[in-house]
GROMACS .gro file of C-alpha atoms in nm:
model
  295
    1UNK     CA    1  13.538   3.148  -1.862
    2UNK     CA    2  13.495   3.414  -2.133
    3UNK     CA    3  13.703   3.372  -2.446
    4UNK     CA    4  13.974   3.626  -2.538
    5UNK     CA    5  13.736   3.784  -2.791
    6UNK     CA    6  13.463   3.811  -2.530
    7UNK     CA    7  13.707   3.976  -2.290
    8UNK     CA    8  13.804   4.222  -2.563
    9UNK     CA    9  13.436   4.297  -2.623
   10UNK     CA   10  13.387   4.377  -2.255
   11UNK     CA   11  13.678   4.622  -2.261
   12UNK     CA   12  13.549   4.789  -2.578
   13UNK     CA   13  13.204   4.824  -2.422
   14UNK     CA   14  13.360   4.993  -2.119
   15UNK     CA   15  13.566   5.243  -2.320
   16UNK     CA   16  13.295   5.510  -2.375
   17UNK     CA   17  13.213   5.504  -2.004
   18UNK     CA   18  13.579   5.530  -1.904
   19UNK     CA   19  13.608   5.837  -2.129
   20UNK     CA   20  13.282   5.984  -1.998
   21UNK     CA   21  13.368   5.950  -1.630
   22UNK     CA   22  13.741   6.021  -1.646
   23UNK     CA   23  13.822   6.276  -1.376
   24UNK     CA   24  13.472   6.254  -1.225
   25UNK     CA   25  13.400   6.203  -0.855
   26UNK     CA   26  13.178   5.912  -0.748
   27UNK     CA   27  13.067   5.882  -0.386
   28UNK     CA   28  12.991   5.523  -0.280
   29UNK     CA   29  12.789   5.458   0.033
   30UNK     CA   30  12.921   5.120   0.141
   31UNK     CA   31  12.703   4.915   0.374
   32UNK     CA   32  12.474   4.615   0.416
   33UNK     CA   33  12.566   4.259   0.328
   34UNK     CA   34  12.863   4.374   0.119
   35UNK     CA   35  13.036   4.474   0.444
   36UNK     CA   36  13.006   4.137   0.617
   37UNK     CA   37  13.064   3.893   0.330
   38UNK     CA   38  13.439   3.872   0.261
   39UNK     CA   39  13.398   3.795  -0.110
   40UNK     CA   40  13.156   4.083  -0.167
   41UNK     CA   41  13.370   4.317   0.041
   42UNK     CA   42  13.673   4.244  -0.174
   43UNK     CA   43  13.463   4.289  -0.492
   44UNK     CA   44  13.337   4.635  -0.389
   45UNK     CA   45  13.681   4.759  -0.289
   46UNK     CA   46  13.839   4.612  -0.603
   47UNK     CA   47  13.581   4.809  -0.804
   48UNK     CA   48  13.693   5.127  -0.627
   49UNK     CA   49  14.061   5.055  -0.697
   50UNK     CA   50  13.990   4.989  -1.067
   51UNK     CA   51  13.790   5.313  -1.090
   52UNK     CA   52  14.086   5.504  -0.947
   53UNK     CA   53  14.332   5.347  -1.193
   54UNK     CA   54  14.117   5.445  -1.494
   55UNK     CA   55  14.106   5.806  -1.382
   56UNK     CA   56  13.794   5.832  -1.171
   57UNK     CA   57  13.782   5.959  -0.812
   58UNK     CA   58  13.589   5.716  -0.589
   59UNK     CA   59  13.506   5.830  -0.235
   60UNK     CA   60  13.381   5.566   0.009
   61UNK     CA   61  13.149   5.646   0.300
   62UNK     CA   62  13.080   5.339   0.514
   63UNK     CA   63  12.829   5.237   0.775
   64UNK     CA   64  12.870   4.980   1.051
   65UNK     CA   65  12.548   4.937   1.248
   66UNK     CA   66  12.571   4.558   1.297
   67UNK     CA   67  12.928   4.577   1.423
   68UNK     CA   68  12.835   4.857   1.663
   69UNK     CA   69  12.547   4.647   1.796
   70UNK     CA   70  12.779   4.349   1.836
   71UNK     CA   71  13.040   4.547   2.028
   72UNK     CA   72  12.776   4.706   2.252
   73UNK     CA   73  12.649   4.359   2.335
   74UNK     CA   74  13.002   4.242   2.420
   75UNK     CA   75  13.050   4.525   2.670
   76UNK     CA   76  12.703   4.479   2.821
   77UNK     CA   77  12.525   4.782   2.673
   78UNK     CA   78  12.179   4.715   2.535
   79UNK     CA   79  12.093   4.871   2.200
   80UNK     CA   80  11.765   5.057   2.164
   81UNK     CA   81  11.607   5.234   1.869
   82UNK     CA   82  11.345   5.505   1.827
   83UNK     CA   83  11.199   5.593   1.490
   84UNK     CA   84  11.454   5.367   1.322
   85UNK     CA   85  11.751   5.552   1.478
   86UNK     CA   86  11.986   5.420   1.746
   87UNK     CA   87  11.949   5.592   2.083
   88UNK     CA   88  12.304   5.711   2.142
   89UNK     CA   89  12.408   5.812   2.493
   90UNK     CA   90  12.768   5.903   2.578
   91UNK     CA   91  12.876   5.542   2.638
   92UNK     CA   92  12.714   5.421   2.315
   93UNK     CA   93  12.875   5.706   2.121
   94UNK     CA   94  13.217   5.612   2.257
   95UNK     CA   95  13.172   5.254   2.134
   96UNK     CA   96  13.026   5.365   1.799
   97UNK     CA   97  13.321   5.596   1.735
   98UNK     CA   98  13.569   5.327   1.832
   99UNK     CA   99  13.408   5.072   1.597
  100UNK     CA  100  13.348   5.307   1.302
  101UNK     CA  101  13.674   5.503   1.310
  102UNK     CA  102  13.916   5.269   1.483
  103UNK     CA  103  13.812   4.932   1.341
  104UNK     CA  104  13.588   4.934   1.032
  105UNK     CA  105  13.751   5.236   0.869
  106UNK     CA  106  14.101   5.099   0.910
  107UNK     CA  107  13.998   4.751   0.797
  108UNK     CA  108  13.864   4.900   0.471
  109UNK     CA  109  14.178   5.111   0.421
  110UNK     CA  110  14.398   4.805   0.481
  111UNK     CA  111  14.206   4.593   0.231
  112UNK     CA  112  14.220   4.862  -0.039
  113UNK     CA  113  14.595   4.894   0.010
  114UNK     CA  114  14.633   4.516  -0.001
  115UNK     CA  115  14.438   4.496  -0.329
  116UNK     CA  116  14.680   4.742  -0.485
  117UNK     CA  117  14.515   5.077  -0.428
  118UNK     CA  118  14.611   5.361  -0.197
  119UNK     CA  119  14.359   5.471   0.063
  120UNK     CA  120  14.342   5.718   0.350
  121UNK     CA  121  14.094   5.680   0.635
  122UNK     CA  122  13.906   5.982   0.766
  123UNK     CA  123  13.623   6.056   1.002
  124UNK     CA  124  13.384   6.347   0.978
  125UNK     CA  125  13.579   6.510   1.261
  126UNK     CA  126  13.899   6.536   1.056
  127UNK     CA  127  13.932   6.893   0.932
  128UNK     CA  128  13.571   6.951   1.045
  129UNK     CA  129  13.468   6.752   0.738
  130UNK     CA  130  13.116   6.687   0.871
  131UNK     CA  131  12.962   6.938   1.112
  132UNK     CA  132  12.633   6.827   1.264
  133UNK     CA  133  12.345   6.952   1.474
  134UNK     CA  134  12.158   6.732   1.717
  135UNK     CA  135  11.885   6.529   1.547
  136UNK     CA  136  11.559   6.441   1.719
  137UNK     CA  137  11.386   6.108   1.666
  138UNK     CA  138  11.036   6.086   1.522
  139UNK     CA  139  10.810   5.831   1.693
  140UNK     CA  140  10.456   5.743   1.589
  141UNK     CA  141  10.204   5.716   1.875
  142UNK     CA  142   9.929   5.452   1.884
  143UNK     CA  143   9.674   5.716   1.781
  144UNK     CA  144   9.874   5.785   1.462
  145UNK     CA  145  10.020   6.118   1.571
  146UNK     CA  146  10.395   6.176   1.574
  147UNK     CA  147  10.618   6.284   1.859
  148UNK     CA  148  10.973   6.419   1.851
  149UNK     CA  149  11.195   6.256   2.115
  150UNK     CA  150  11.554   6.302   2.231
  151UNK     CA  151  11.772   6.015   2.101
  152UNK     CA  152  12.104   6.144   2.231
  153UNK     CA  153  12.418   6.202   2.026
  154UNK     CA  154  12.263   6.144   1.685
  155UNK     CA  155  12.349   6.415   1.437
  156UNK     CA  156  12.217   6.569   1.118
  157UNK     CA  157  12.480   6.713   0.884
  158UNK     CA  158  12.460   7.092   0.880
  159UNK     CA  159  12.783   7.175   0.701
  160UNK     CA  160  13.045   6.993   0.495
  161UNK     CA  161  13.402   7.120   0.465
  162UNK     CA  162  13.538   6.896   0.189
  163UNK     CA  163  13.888   7.044   0.168
  164UNK     CA  164  14.058   6.749   0.336
  165UNK     CA  165  13.885   6.500   0.102
  166UNK     CA  166  13.978   6.710  -0.202
  167UNK     CA  167  14.341   6.709  -0.083
  168UNK     CA  168  14.342   6.331  -0.040
  169UNK     CA  169  14.195   6.287  -0.391
  170UNK     CA  170  14.444   6.531  -0.543
  171UNK     CA  171  14.734   6.338  -0.391
  172UNK     CA  172  14.613   6.018  -0.560
  173UNK     CA  173  14.445   5.841  -0.268
  174UNK     CA  174  14.098   5.694  -0.219
  175UNK     CA  175  13.926   5.866   0.077
  176UNK     CA  176  13.741   5.632   0.315
  177UNK     CA  177  13.508   5.825   0.547
  178UNK     CA  178  13.350   5.711   0.874
  179UNK     CA  179  13.019   5.890   0.946
  180UNK     CA  180  13.115   6.041   1.282
  181UNK     CA  181  13.056   6.417   1.281
  182UNK     CA  182  13.164   6.700   1.506
  183UNK     CA  183  12.912   6.918   1.684
  184UNK     CA  184  12.917   7.239   1.882
  185UNK     CA  185  13.185   7.227   2.149
  186UNK     CA  186  13.362   6.938   1.980
  187UNK     CA  187  13.103   6.674   2.068
  188UNK     CA  188  13.093   6.361   1.853
  189UNK     CA  189  12.773   6.271   1.671
  190UNK     CA  190  12.667   5.946   1.508
  191UNK     CA  191  12.536   6.030   1.159
  192UNK     CA  192  12.336   5.810   0.923
  193UNK     CA  193  12.582   5.691   0.655
  194UNK     CA  194  12.335   5.744   0.368
  195UNK     CA  195  12.284   6.105   0.472
  196UNK     CA  196  12.657   6.160   0.521
  197UNK     CA  197  12.731   6.020   0.175
  198UNK     CA  198  12.464   6.239   0.014
  199UNK     CA  199  12.586   6.555   0.185
  200UNK     CA  200  12.947   6.480   0.090
  201UNK     CA  201  12.848   6.409  -0.272
  202UNK     CA  202  12.686   6.753  -0.294
  203UNK     CA  203  12.986   6.928  -0.136
  204UNK     CA  204  13.227   6.755  -0.376
  205UNK     CA  205  13.004   6.830  -0.678
  206UNK     CA  206  13.009   6.456  -0.747
  207UNK     CA  207  12.895   6.317  -1.078
  208UNK     CA  208  12.738   6.013  -0.911
  209UNK     CA  209  12.613   5.898  -0.571
  210UNK     CA  210  12.589   5.520  -0.535
  211UNK     CA  211  12.408   5.364  -0.238
  212UNK     CA  212  12.471   4.993  -0.186
  213UNK     CA  213  12.180   4.807  -0.025
  214UNK     CA  214  12.057   4.454   0.040
  215UNK     CA  215  11.777   4.470  -0.217
  216UNK     CA  216  11.771   4.463  -0.597
  217UNK     CA  217  11.659   4.827  -0.616
  218UNK     CA  218  11.304   4.961  -0.641
  219UNK     CA  219  11.065   4.681  -0.739
  220UNK     CA  220  10.720   4.745  -0.888
  221UNK     CA  221  10.619   4.416  -0.721
  222UNK     CA  222  10.834   4.332  -0.418
  223UNK     CA  223  10.762   3.961  -0.474
  224UNK     CA  224  10.889   3.971  -0.832
  225UNK     CA  225  11.258   4.046  -0.884
  226UNK     CA  226  11.193   4.082  -1.256
  227UNK     CA  227  10.982   4.393  -1.184
  228UNK     CA  228  11.289   4.605  -1.111
  229UNK     CA  229  11.235   4.971  -1.204
  230UNK     CA  230  11.561   5.072  -1.370
  231UNK     CA  231  11.502   5.450  -1.374
  232UNK     CA  232  11.293   5.681  -1.156
  233UNK     CA  233  11.266   6.058  -1.188
  234UNK     CA  234  11.237   6.296  -0.897
  235UNK     CA  235  10.888   6.389  -1.010
  236UNK     CA  236  10.783   6.025  -1.018
  237UNK     CA  237  10.887   5.942  -0.662
  238UNK     CA  238  10.578   6.079  -0.476
  239UNK     CA  239  10.346   5.864  -0.688
  240UNK     CA  240  10.552   5.551  -0.614
  241UNK     CA  241  10.542   5.632  -0.241
  242UNK     CA  242  10.165   5.684  -0.256
  243UNK     CA  243  10.124   5.344  -0.423
  244UNK     CA  244  10.341   5.178  -0.159
  245UNK     CA  245  10.603   5.075  -0.415
  246UNK     CA  246  10.859   5.284  -0.228
  247UNK     CA  247  10.814   5.223   0.143
  248UNK     CA  248  10.990   5.125   0.464
  249UNK     CA  249  11.368   5.154   0.460
  250UNK     CA  250  11.371   5.246   0.091
  251UNK     CA  251  11.207   5.583   0.161
  252UNK     CA  252  11.505   5.746   0.339
  253UNK     CA  253  11.742   5.613   0.071
  254UNK     CA  254  11.533   5.765  -0.208
  255UNK     CA  255  11.498   6.089  -0.011
  256UNK     CA  256  11.877   6.096   0.019
  257UNK     CA  257  11.904   6.056  -0.360
  258UNK     CA  258  11.657   6.338  -0.422
  259UNK     CA  259  11.840   6.568  -0.181
  260UNK     CA  260  12.169   6.495  -0.361
  261UNK     CA  261  12.012   6.566  -0.701
  262UNK     CA  262  11.875   6.897  -0.576
  263UNK     CA  263  12.224   6.980  -0.455
  264UNK     CA  264  12.373   6.932  -0.801
  265UNK     CA  265  12.484   6.567  -0.807
  266UNK     CA  266  12.453   6.432  -1.163
  267UNK     CA  267  12.282   6.098  -1.105
  268UNK     CA  268  12.211   5.874  -0.806
  269UNK     CA  269  12.192   5.497  -0.793
  270UNK     CA  270  12.051   5.239  -0.551
  271UNK     CA  271  12.235   4.912  -0.615
  272UNK     CA  272  12.220   4.560  -0.479
  273UNK     CA  273  12.546   4.518  -0.289
  274UNK     CA  274  12.492   4.141  -0.284
  275UNK     CA  275  12.578   4.128  -0.656
  276UNK     CA  276  12.955   4.100  -0.704
  277UNK     CA  277  13.101   4.403  -0.885
  278UNK     CA  278  12.762   4.576  -0.900
  279UNK     CA  279  12.939   4.915  -0.902
  280UNK     CA  280  13.139   4.829  -1.215
  281UNK     CA  281  12.832   4.681  -1.383
  282UNK     CA  282  12.641   5.003  -1.323
  283UNK     CA  283  12.914   5.241  -1.438
  284UNK     CA  284  13.092   5.058  -1.720
  285UNK     CA  285  12.830   4.849  -1.901
  286UNK     CA  286  12.542   4.926  -2.136
  287UNK     CA  287  12.295   4.763  -1.902
  288UNK     CA  288  12.345   4.857  -1.539
  289UNK     CA  289  12.196   4.704  -1.229
  290UNK     CA  290  11.969   4.849  -0.963
  291UNK     CA  291  11.765   5.169  -0.985
  292UNK     CA  292  11.888   5.508  -1.106
  293UNK     CA  293  11.716   5.814  -0.961
  294UNK     CA  294  11.752   6.115  -1.188
  295UNK     CA  295  11.628   6.469  -1.235
   0.00000   0.00000   0.00000
């Protein structure tokens, strides 16, 4: 246990950051292992509550793919994916909406309230928060060419109407957003949580976008955790992709960060959600964790 003097030192170290980010909006994309491990889940949500009490405005956008897959299996619906995206027919969308909005979202809200914060759960359909167009899946053929295929009720955010989130923040609550969007005619669309968080961060003019993942960040050598790249610029990303340093599932996360930066978000961060209190470590200490993507 740290001594009283060490605890005081930690608080003093945090003071400049508390002053810097007072009144600022931080969008946290909450997903991965931090959603299924009870200890990590409590740590992430405690971070959000602390941020709110020191004057920041955290906004949580959560995923829920594993729980959707589990529920589909329970009701006898087989999951299928094309181009890394879930094929979402009407029955699958009904289950996805039920799990994301009715279960996961309310579980997160309940835990925040139990910790001592005040949260309000929303979906992208509330107040037309997230308006989406149908998204096609991209599939690579054996000959290397790509084909666009219909993957059902999967959406791409076209418009964000952040008024309801701004109202929730203004009234002193932490917004918790499920990535279910509304489409033309009132249809529901399943939206990638990273993309939803990025689009919302831009619409809210957020100071930071934080994406929690199950990796340390961007590694120069994926077999060496000590090779973590702490800062990457937008201009440096293409070279890292060309070298294969950024590949696979990291590519869409970095693309989301770049899109948010272009939209006016101050800084973006890819953090290891398996590290307890990684959000606080990134925001309130001299030496953060994970990778920061900047302009």
